[in-house]
XYZ file of C-alpha atoms in Angstrom:
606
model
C 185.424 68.498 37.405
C 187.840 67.516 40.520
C 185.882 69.703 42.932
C 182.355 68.286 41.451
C 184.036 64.049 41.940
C 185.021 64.930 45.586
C 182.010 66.314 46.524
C 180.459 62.757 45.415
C 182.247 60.607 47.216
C 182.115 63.151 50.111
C 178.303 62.943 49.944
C 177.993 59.261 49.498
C 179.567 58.525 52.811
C 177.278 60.348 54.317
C 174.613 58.000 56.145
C 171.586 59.666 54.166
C 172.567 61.298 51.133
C 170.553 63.840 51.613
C 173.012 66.319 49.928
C 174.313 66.578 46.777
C 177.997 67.751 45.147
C 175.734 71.105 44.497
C 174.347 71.600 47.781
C 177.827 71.016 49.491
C 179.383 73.781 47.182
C 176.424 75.934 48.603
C 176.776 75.084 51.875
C 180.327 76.289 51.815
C 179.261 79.567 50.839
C 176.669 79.900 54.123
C 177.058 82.960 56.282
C 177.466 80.716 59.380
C 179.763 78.462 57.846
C 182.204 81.441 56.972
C 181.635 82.468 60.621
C 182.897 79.683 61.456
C 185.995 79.570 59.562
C 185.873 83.541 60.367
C 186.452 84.308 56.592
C 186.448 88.031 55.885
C 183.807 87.858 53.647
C 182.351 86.128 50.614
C 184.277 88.100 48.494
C 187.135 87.751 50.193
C 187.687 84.295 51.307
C 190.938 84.460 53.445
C 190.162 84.078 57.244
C 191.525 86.258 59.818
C 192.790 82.968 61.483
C 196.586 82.801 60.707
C 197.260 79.285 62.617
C 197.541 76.479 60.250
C 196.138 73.768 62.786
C 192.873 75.561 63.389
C 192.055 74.009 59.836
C 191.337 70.563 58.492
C 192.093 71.510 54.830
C 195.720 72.444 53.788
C 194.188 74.934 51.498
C 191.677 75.766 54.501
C 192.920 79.440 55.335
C 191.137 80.557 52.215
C 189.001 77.656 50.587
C 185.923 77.609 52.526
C 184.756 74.649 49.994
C 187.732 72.160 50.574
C 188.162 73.240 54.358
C 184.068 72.005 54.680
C 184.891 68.903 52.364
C 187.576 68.023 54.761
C 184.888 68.690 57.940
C 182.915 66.116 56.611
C 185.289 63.694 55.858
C 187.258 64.135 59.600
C 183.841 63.569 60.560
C 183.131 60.453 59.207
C 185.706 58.836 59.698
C 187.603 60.832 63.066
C 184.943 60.664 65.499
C 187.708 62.285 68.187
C 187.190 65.360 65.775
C 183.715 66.315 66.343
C 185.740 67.237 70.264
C 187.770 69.719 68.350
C 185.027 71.065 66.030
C 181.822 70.455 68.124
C 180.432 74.069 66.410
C 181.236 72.632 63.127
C 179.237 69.306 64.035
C 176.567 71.372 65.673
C 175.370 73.377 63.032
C 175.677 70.594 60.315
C 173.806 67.934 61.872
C 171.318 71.050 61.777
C 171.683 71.442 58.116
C 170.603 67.574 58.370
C 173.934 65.612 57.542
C 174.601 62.380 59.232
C 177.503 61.183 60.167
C 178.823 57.633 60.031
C 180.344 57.963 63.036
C 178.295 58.203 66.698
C 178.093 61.323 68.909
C 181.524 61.380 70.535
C 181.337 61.703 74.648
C 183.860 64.482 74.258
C 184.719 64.196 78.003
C 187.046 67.256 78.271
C 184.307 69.727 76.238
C 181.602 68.283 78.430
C 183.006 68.851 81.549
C 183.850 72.545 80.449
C 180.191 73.049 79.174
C 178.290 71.367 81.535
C 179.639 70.791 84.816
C 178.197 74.266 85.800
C 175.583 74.374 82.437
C 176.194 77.641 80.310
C 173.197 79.314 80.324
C 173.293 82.616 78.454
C 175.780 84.745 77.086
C 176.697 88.668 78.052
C 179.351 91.141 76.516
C 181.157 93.180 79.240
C 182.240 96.886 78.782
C 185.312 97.857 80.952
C 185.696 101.375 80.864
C 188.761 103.033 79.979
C 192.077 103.145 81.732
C 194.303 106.138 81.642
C 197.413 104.496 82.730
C 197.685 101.974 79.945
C 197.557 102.683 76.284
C 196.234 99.223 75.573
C 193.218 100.803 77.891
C 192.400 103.745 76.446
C 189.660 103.157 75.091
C 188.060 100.540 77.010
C 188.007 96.821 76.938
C 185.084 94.354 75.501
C 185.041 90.752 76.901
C 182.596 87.854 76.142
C 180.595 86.047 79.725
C 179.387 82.664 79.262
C 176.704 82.486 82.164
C 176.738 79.982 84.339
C 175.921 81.578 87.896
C 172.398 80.174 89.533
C 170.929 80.960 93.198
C 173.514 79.034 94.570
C 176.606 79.441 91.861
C 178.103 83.144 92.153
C 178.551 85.158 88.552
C 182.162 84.797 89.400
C 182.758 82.166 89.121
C 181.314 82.207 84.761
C 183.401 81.884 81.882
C 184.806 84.726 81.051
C 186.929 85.099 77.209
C 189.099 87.589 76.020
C 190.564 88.706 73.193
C 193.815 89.938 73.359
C 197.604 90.751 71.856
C 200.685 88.068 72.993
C 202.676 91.300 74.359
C 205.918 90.972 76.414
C 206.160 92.248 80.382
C 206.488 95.406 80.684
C 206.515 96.326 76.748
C 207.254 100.332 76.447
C 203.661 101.745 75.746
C 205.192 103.952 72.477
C 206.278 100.426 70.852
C 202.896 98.790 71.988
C 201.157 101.318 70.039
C 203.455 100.916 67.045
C 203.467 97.543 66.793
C 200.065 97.460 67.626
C 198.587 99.469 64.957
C 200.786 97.858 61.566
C 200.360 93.832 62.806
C 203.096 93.489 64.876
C 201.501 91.015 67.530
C 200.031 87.781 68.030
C 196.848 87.511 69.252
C 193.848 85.094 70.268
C 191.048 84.281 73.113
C 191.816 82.375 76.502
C 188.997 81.956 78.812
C 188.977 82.740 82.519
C 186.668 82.555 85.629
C 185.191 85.859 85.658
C 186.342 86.740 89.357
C 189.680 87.101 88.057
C 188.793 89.742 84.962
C 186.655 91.495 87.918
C 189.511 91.566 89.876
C 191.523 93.062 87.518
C 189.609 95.341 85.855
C 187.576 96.744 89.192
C 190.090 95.964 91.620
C 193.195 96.374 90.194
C 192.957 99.217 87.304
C 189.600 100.539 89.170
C 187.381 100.597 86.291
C 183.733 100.065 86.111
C 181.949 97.289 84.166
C 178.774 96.776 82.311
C 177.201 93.409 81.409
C 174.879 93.177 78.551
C 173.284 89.737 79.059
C 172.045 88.349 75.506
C 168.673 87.401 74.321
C 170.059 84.179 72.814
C 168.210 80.539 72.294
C 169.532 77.873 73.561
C 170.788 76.403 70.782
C 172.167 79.518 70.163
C 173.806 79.490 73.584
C 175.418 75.880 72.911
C 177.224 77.408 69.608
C 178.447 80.055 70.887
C 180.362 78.199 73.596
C 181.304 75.608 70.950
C 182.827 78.032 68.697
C 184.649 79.328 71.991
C 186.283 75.991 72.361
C 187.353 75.590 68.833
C 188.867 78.604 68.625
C 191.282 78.313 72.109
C 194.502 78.020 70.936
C 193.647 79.758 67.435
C 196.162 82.384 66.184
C 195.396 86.054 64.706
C 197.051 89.099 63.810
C 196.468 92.183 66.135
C 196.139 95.420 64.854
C 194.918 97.997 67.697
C 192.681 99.730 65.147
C 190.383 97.777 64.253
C 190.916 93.633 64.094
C 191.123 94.276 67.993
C 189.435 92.791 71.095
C 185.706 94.351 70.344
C 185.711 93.356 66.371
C 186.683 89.987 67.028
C 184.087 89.244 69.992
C 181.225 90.508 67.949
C 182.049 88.823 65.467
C 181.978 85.728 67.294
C 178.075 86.983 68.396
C 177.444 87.209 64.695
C 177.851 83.826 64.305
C 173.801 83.744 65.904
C 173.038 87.520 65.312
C 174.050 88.228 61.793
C 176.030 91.323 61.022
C 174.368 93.761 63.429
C 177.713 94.700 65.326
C 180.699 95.006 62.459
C 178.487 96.270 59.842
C 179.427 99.559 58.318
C 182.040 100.116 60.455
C 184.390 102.854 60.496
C 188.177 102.757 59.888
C 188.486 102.890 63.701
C 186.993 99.651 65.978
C 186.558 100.622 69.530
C 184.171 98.839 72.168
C 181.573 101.583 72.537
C 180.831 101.661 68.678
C 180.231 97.598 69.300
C 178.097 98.502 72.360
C 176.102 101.529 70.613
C 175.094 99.114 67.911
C 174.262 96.041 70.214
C 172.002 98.430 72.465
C 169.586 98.739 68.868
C 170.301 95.498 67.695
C 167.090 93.016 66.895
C 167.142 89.261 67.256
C 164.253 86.316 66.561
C 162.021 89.857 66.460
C 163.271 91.049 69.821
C 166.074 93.200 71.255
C 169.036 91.523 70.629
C 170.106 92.648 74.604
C 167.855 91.100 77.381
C 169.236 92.766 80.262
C 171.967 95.672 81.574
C 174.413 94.739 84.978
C 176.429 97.354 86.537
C 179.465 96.632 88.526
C 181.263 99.154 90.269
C 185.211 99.387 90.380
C 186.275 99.641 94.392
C 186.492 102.835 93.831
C 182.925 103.902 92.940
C 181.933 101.675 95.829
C 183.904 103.916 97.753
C 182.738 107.031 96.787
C 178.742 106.031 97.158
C 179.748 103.951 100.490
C 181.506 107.525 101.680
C 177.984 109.540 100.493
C 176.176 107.737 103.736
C 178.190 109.664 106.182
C 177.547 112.961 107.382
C 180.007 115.790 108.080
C 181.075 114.655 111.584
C 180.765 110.962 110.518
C 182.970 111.501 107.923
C 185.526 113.728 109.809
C 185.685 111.147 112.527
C 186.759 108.393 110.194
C 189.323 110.543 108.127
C 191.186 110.720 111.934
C 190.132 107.117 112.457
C 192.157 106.551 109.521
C 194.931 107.620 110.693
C 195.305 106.729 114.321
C 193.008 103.384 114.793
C 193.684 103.964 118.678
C 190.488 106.329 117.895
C 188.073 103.228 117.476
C 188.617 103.397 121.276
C 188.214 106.604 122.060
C 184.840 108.519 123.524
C 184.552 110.300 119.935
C 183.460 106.689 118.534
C 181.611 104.943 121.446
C 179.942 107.056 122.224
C 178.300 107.580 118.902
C 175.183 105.349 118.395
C 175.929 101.894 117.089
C 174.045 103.029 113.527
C 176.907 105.390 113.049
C 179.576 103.570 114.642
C 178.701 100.354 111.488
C 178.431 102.896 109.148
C 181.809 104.853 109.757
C 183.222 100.993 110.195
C 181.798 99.825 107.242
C 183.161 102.680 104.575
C 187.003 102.774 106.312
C 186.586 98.959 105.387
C 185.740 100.394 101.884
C 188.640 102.536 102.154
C 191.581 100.156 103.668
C 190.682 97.521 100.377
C 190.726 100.427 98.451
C 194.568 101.576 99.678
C 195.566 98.000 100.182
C 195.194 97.899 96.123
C 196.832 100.840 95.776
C 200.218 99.848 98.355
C 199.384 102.945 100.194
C 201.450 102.079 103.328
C 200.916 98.474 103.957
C 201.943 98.317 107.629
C 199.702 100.695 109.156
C 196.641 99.678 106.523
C 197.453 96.363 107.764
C 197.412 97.160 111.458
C 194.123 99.561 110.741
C 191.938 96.800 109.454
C 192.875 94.095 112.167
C 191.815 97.297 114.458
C 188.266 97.625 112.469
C 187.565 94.128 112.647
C 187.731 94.004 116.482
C 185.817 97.168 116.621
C 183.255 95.906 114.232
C 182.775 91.796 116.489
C 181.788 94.130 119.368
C 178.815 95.339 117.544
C 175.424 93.839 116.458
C 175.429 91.921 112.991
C 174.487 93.342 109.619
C 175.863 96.135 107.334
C 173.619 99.259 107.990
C 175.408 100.647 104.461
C 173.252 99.247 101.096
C 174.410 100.647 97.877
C 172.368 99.604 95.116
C 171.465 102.944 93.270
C 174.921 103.714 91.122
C 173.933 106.701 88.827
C 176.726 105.528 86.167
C 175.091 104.934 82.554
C 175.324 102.377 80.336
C 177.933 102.787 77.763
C 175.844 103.205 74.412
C 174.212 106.392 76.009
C 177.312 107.774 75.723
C 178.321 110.144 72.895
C 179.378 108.549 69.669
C 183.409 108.419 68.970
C 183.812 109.725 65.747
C 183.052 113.521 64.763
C 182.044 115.729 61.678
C 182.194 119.471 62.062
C 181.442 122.815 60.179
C 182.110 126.437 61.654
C 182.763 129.722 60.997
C 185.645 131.915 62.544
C 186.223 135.472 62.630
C 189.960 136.470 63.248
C 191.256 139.665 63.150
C 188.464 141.016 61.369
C 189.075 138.055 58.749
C 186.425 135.542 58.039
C 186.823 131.741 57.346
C 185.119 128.352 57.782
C 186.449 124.946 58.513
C 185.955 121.913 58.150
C 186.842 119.073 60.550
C 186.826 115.237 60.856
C 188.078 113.366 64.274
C 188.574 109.683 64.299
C 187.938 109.142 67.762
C 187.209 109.541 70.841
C 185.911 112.279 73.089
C 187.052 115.108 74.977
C 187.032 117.193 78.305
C 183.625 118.809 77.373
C 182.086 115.567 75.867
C 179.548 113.026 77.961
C 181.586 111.745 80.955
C 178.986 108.284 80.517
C 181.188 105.264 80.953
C 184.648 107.125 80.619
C 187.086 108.747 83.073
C 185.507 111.845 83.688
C 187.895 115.384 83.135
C 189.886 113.816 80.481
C 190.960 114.010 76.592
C 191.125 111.162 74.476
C 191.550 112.321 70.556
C 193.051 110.740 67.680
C 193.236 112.066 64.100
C 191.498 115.477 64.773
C 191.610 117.552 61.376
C 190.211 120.652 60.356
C 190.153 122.345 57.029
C 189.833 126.104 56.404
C 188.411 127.761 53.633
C 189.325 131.274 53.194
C 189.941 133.600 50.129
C 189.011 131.048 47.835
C 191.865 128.648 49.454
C 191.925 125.060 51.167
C 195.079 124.562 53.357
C 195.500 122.348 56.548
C 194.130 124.575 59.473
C 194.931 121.920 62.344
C 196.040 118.148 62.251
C 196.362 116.680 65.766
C 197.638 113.439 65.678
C 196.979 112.187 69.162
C 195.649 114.419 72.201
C 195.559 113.363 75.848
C 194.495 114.716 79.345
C 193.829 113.390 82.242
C 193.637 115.069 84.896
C 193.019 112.512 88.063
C 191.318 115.044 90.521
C 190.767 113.752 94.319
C 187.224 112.805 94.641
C 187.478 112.686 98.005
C 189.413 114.486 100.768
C 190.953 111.600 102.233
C 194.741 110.358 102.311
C 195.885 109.222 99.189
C 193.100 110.619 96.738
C 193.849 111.985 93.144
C 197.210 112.061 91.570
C 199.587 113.766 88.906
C 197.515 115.553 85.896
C 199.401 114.992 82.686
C 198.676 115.715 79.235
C 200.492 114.877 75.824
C 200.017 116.074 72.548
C 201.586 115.785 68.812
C 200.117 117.418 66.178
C 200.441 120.658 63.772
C 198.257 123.857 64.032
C 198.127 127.118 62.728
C 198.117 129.754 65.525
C 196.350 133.037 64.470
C 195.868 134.348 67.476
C 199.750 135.092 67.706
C 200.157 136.161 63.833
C 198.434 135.185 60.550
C 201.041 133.431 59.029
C 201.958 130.816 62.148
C 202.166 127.644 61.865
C 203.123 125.297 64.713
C 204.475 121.832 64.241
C 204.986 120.269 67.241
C 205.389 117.509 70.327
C 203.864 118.984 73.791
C 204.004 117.171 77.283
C 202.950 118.750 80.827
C 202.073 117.791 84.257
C 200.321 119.145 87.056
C 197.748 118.793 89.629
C 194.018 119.306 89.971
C 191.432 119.883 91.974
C 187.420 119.749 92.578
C 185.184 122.660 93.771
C 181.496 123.183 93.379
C 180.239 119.545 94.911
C 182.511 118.161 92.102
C 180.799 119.708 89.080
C 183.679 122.147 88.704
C 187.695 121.420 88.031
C 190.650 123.802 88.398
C 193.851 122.994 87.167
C 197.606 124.115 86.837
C 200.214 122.562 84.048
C 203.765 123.288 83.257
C 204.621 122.414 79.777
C 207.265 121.610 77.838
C 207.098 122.213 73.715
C 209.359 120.725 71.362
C 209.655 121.694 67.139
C 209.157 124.448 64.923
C 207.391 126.829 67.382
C 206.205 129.861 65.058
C 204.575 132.071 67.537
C 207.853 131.823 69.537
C 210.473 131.446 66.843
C 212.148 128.539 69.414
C 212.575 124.993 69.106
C 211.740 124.436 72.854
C 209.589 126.116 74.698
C 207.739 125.808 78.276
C 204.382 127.650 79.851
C 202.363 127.432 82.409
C 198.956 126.696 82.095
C 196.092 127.523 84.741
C 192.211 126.333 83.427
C 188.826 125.327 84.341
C 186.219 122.785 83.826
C 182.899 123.579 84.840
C 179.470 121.820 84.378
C 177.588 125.061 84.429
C 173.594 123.673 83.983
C 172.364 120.295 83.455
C 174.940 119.076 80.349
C 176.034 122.598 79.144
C 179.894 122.826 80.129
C 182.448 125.282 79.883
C 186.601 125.268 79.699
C 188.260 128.415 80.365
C 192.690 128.482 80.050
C 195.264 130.987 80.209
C 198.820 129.867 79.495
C 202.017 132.006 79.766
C 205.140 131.554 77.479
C 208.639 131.471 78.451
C 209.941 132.960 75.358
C 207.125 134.829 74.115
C 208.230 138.439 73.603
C 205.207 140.027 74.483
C 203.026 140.119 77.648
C 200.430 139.453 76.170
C 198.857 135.843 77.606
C 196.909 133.063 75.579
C 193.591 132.510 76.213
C 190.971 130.213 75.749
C 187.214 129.889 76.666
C 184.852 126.945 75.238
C 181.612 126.827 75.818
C 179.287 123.594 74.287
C 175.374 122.848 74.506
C 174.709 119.636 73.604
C 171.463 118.942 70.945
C 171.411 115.121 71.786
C 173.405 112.125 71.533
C 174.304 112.710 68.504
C 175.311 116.402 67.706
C 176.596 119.074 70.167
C 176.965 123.239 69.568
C 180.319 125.213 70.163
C 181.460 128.661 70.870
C 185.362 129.412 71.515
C 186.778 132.456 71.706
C 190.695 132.728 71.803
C 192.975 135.684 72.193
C 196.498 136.511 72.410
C 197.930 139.274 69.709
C 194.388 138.307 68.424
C 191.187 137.359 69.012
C 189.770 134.491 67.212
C 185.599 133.820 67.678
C 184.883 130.139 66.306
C 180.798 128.994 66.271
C 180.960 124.751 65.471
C 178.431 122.501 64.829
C 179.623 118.757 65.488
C 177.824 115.241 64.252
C 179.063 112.245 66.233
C 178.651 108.651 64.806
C 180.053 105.575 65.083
């Protein structure tokens, strides 16, 4: 009876009672309006906004009714509030309330908004980063537009979502706190050049824009909503109320729920990106348009492709004695290939600079190139504009289902296997650091003899291996892999089961125009070490990665115990043929004491 008397005397101030107590009640219950207040759902009204002054209502945080009864009221009688809600004031002057109050001037949001007008909206893809465990995975951030002919994309809005985390926070706590709630979180906006710098110049990762087919109007909400919510507090959790859940759901608020529909357990960018490539909108593809910006170190590598073999030899020596730029070797070359060997060591010194290879002489190299390059006519003779890197939804999907059957010492069994996430050496390389594991939660079930047990339980699984692309100085680094987990080892026994934390490091390197990696580990075990009967163990590990045709790729290992009794070595050959984007075949064959055959089927979704 309360809620019914409020809503009166709420709708009679309006200018036009146009609405009544029922229609109010209704209204609170709209999709948008819940988007607004980012309410987890009808059924569950609590929003995932934990900052009291985001709301008007006390009772706000989970009373979508009162928190819209108090909108109206601020409204009508706050006009400085339709500045701090102009979303909210947006969409219901569309749902044809008036106000008693006039249109505030809302200098501060105007200035924001339309000193440079926002045009159109884009979601950017950062691919992953190796280094960082807040990385892994990739980042998602959300571009208002505002770049012309004569303003530069740079200088657009860019907002991200991110956890409140302390310098230099130890990456094992990150992840802890990170996946139970342990940080604060929110979005702070940005001029794009200094994401890009970041992201492409700093961490050297590659970016893709999908640009938006959005309405105007639809434009001016979104960047609305972006304004109320600066400031706005949430809970992070890594897994899945993270960076690419949040930003889609903020495009929801004019798409509906295409992106965080039927989601898995597990929210990471691509899945956000594979739906938003099929998404529909007003009867059109919800994405108008796909930008590509390469990291300085893709630039690099397709600036380096326009030399030829002398070219490039001749500024590998450049590099490292600029008194060369002098020298008969380079004048004497024609002044095409004198700009062209210029132009990529110009590539290169930014490149280094970024990385603090040896400041001095990078320094004293690029005043060098600069003097060499005023003697020469204008314009670059180097035009990159054909990157071969796809977009991110081609990729493979993150999550896996498999089947198979195995055949070990004569005995016959079949698993079945679930991974959460993400890929791994043999998988797609599109839009992820190529030669690298990144696996979470991989399980498999065995059937055999009428039993179910546990067959392999990998809790997290990384490799990255950081192979020189190049030849030149400082190219490539330290390969490294980590991985915690429990497996059953018949290869060494029937009966052995491994619990255990691995770490290793090595090096790498290409062959076979880069379609081929060879690599060497030593690593270190730790726990209950069956095949070995030791706590702590080390080996040495020597493998292969090959791309053998088109998208059919092979790993082949051997790894030698230190306490093994036997001489026997482990090995290990995989060999998959992808179907499509969706579903790959495997054959592995492993042998120690035994030889294990293994024919999977996986099914990757999102």
């Amino acid at each position: 009876m309360l809620r019914r008397i409020s809503s009166f005397l709420i709708c009679s101030a309006l200018s036009f009672n146009t609405y009544s107590a029922t229609d109010i009640e209704q209204l609170a219950q709209h999709p948008t309006w819940l988007k607004l207040g980012h309410y987890k759902s009808p059924q569950e009204l609590e929003s995932y906004i934990i900052s009291d002054d985001f709301f008007l209502s006390s009772t706000g945080k989970e009373d979508p009714y009162r928190e819209l009864q108090a909108t109206i009221n601020a409204f009508n009688t706050q006009p400085e509030k339709q500045c701090r809600y102009p979303a909210r004031y947006q969409w219901l002057q569309q749902q044809g309330l008036k106000f008693e109050q006039p249109s505030s001037a809302c200098d501060e949001l105007t200035q924001w908004r339309e000193s440079q007008p926002i045009h159109s909206v884009s979601l950017v893809f950062a691919s992953g980063y190796m280094s960082n465990p807040a990385s892994l995975y990739g980042h998602m951030l959300l571009k208002l537009n505002r770049a012309t002919e004569s303003h530069n994309k740079l200088l657009d809005y860019s907002i991200n979502y991110g956890a409140i985390v302390p310098e230099n926070e130890n990456g094992l706590v990150y992840i802890s706190k990170g996946l139970f709630g342990g940080y604060i979180a929110g979005f702070s906006d940005q001029l794009f050049y200094r994401h890009q710098h970041n992201y492409g110049e700093v961490e050297l990762r590659d970016l893709w824009e999908y640009e938006l087919n959005l309405t105007a109007d639809e434009v001016r909400l979104i960047s609305n909503h972006i304004w109320e919510l600066m400031g706005a507090k949430y809970t992070y959790y890594f897994a899945d109320e993270n960076c690419a859940f949040h930003i889609a759901k903020v495009i929801e608020l004019v798409a509906g729920d295409k992106l965080t529909n039927e989601l898995s357990p597990w929210v990471i960018p691509a899945t956000i990106f594979s739906k938003l490539a099929v998404a529909e909108h007003n009867d059109q593809p919800l994405v108008r348009d796909i930008k590509f910006t390469p990291s300085r170190n893709s630039a690099f590598y397709q600036y380096q492709q326009h030399l030829n073999d002398q070219e490039n030899a001749l500024a590998k020596r450049i590099f490292n004695n600029a008194e060369l730029l002098k020298s008969a070797d380079f004048t004497s070359l024609n002044v095409r290939a004198q700009k062209k060997i210029i132009e990529v060591l110009f590539e290169f010194v930014q490149l280094q600079q970024l990385k603090q290879y040896e400041p001095d002489h990078v320094k004293a190299l690029k005043k060098a190139l600069v003097r060499a390059r005023l003697k020469l006519p204008i314009g670059n003779e180097i035009k990159v504009d054909n990157y071969l890197q796809s977009a991110p939804h081609k990729a493979q999907k993150p999550s896996n289902y498999s089947v198979s059957a195995l055949d070990v010492g004569s005995k016959v069994q079949s698993n079945l296997g679930f991974r959460l996430s993400y890929f791994d050496s043999l998988a797609s390389d599109i839009a992820r650091v190529p030669y690298s594991n990144l696996e979470m939660l991989d399980v498999e079930i065995a059937v055999r003899d009428s039993n179910m047990y546990v067959d392999k339980l990998h809790i997290i699984d990384l490799e990255s291996f950081n192979p020189a692309y190049t030849d030149w100085v400082n190219e490539g680094g330290w390969s490294w892999q980590l991985n915690l987990g429990f497996e059953r080892d018949r290869t060494n026994c029937q009966g052995c089961k491994s619990t255990f934390a691995m770490g290793g490091a090595g090096k790498s390197m290409l062959f076979n125009n880069d379609r081929s990696l060879v690599y060497g580990m030593v690593n270190g075990y730790f726990g209950e070490l069956a095949s070995t009967a030791q706590v702590i163990d080390a080996s040495v590990e020597v493998g292969v990665i090959s791309d053998i045709y088109q998208d059919i790729k092979m790993r082949a290992a051997v790894e030698r115990f230190y306490h093994k009794q036997t001489a026997e070595l482990s090995k290990s050959v995989e060999l998959v043929v992808p179907v499509n984007q969706d579903a790959d075949i495997r054959l592995i064959y492993k042998s120690s004491e035994q030889t294990l055959w293994q024919l999977k089927l996986n099914y990757y979704w999102n």
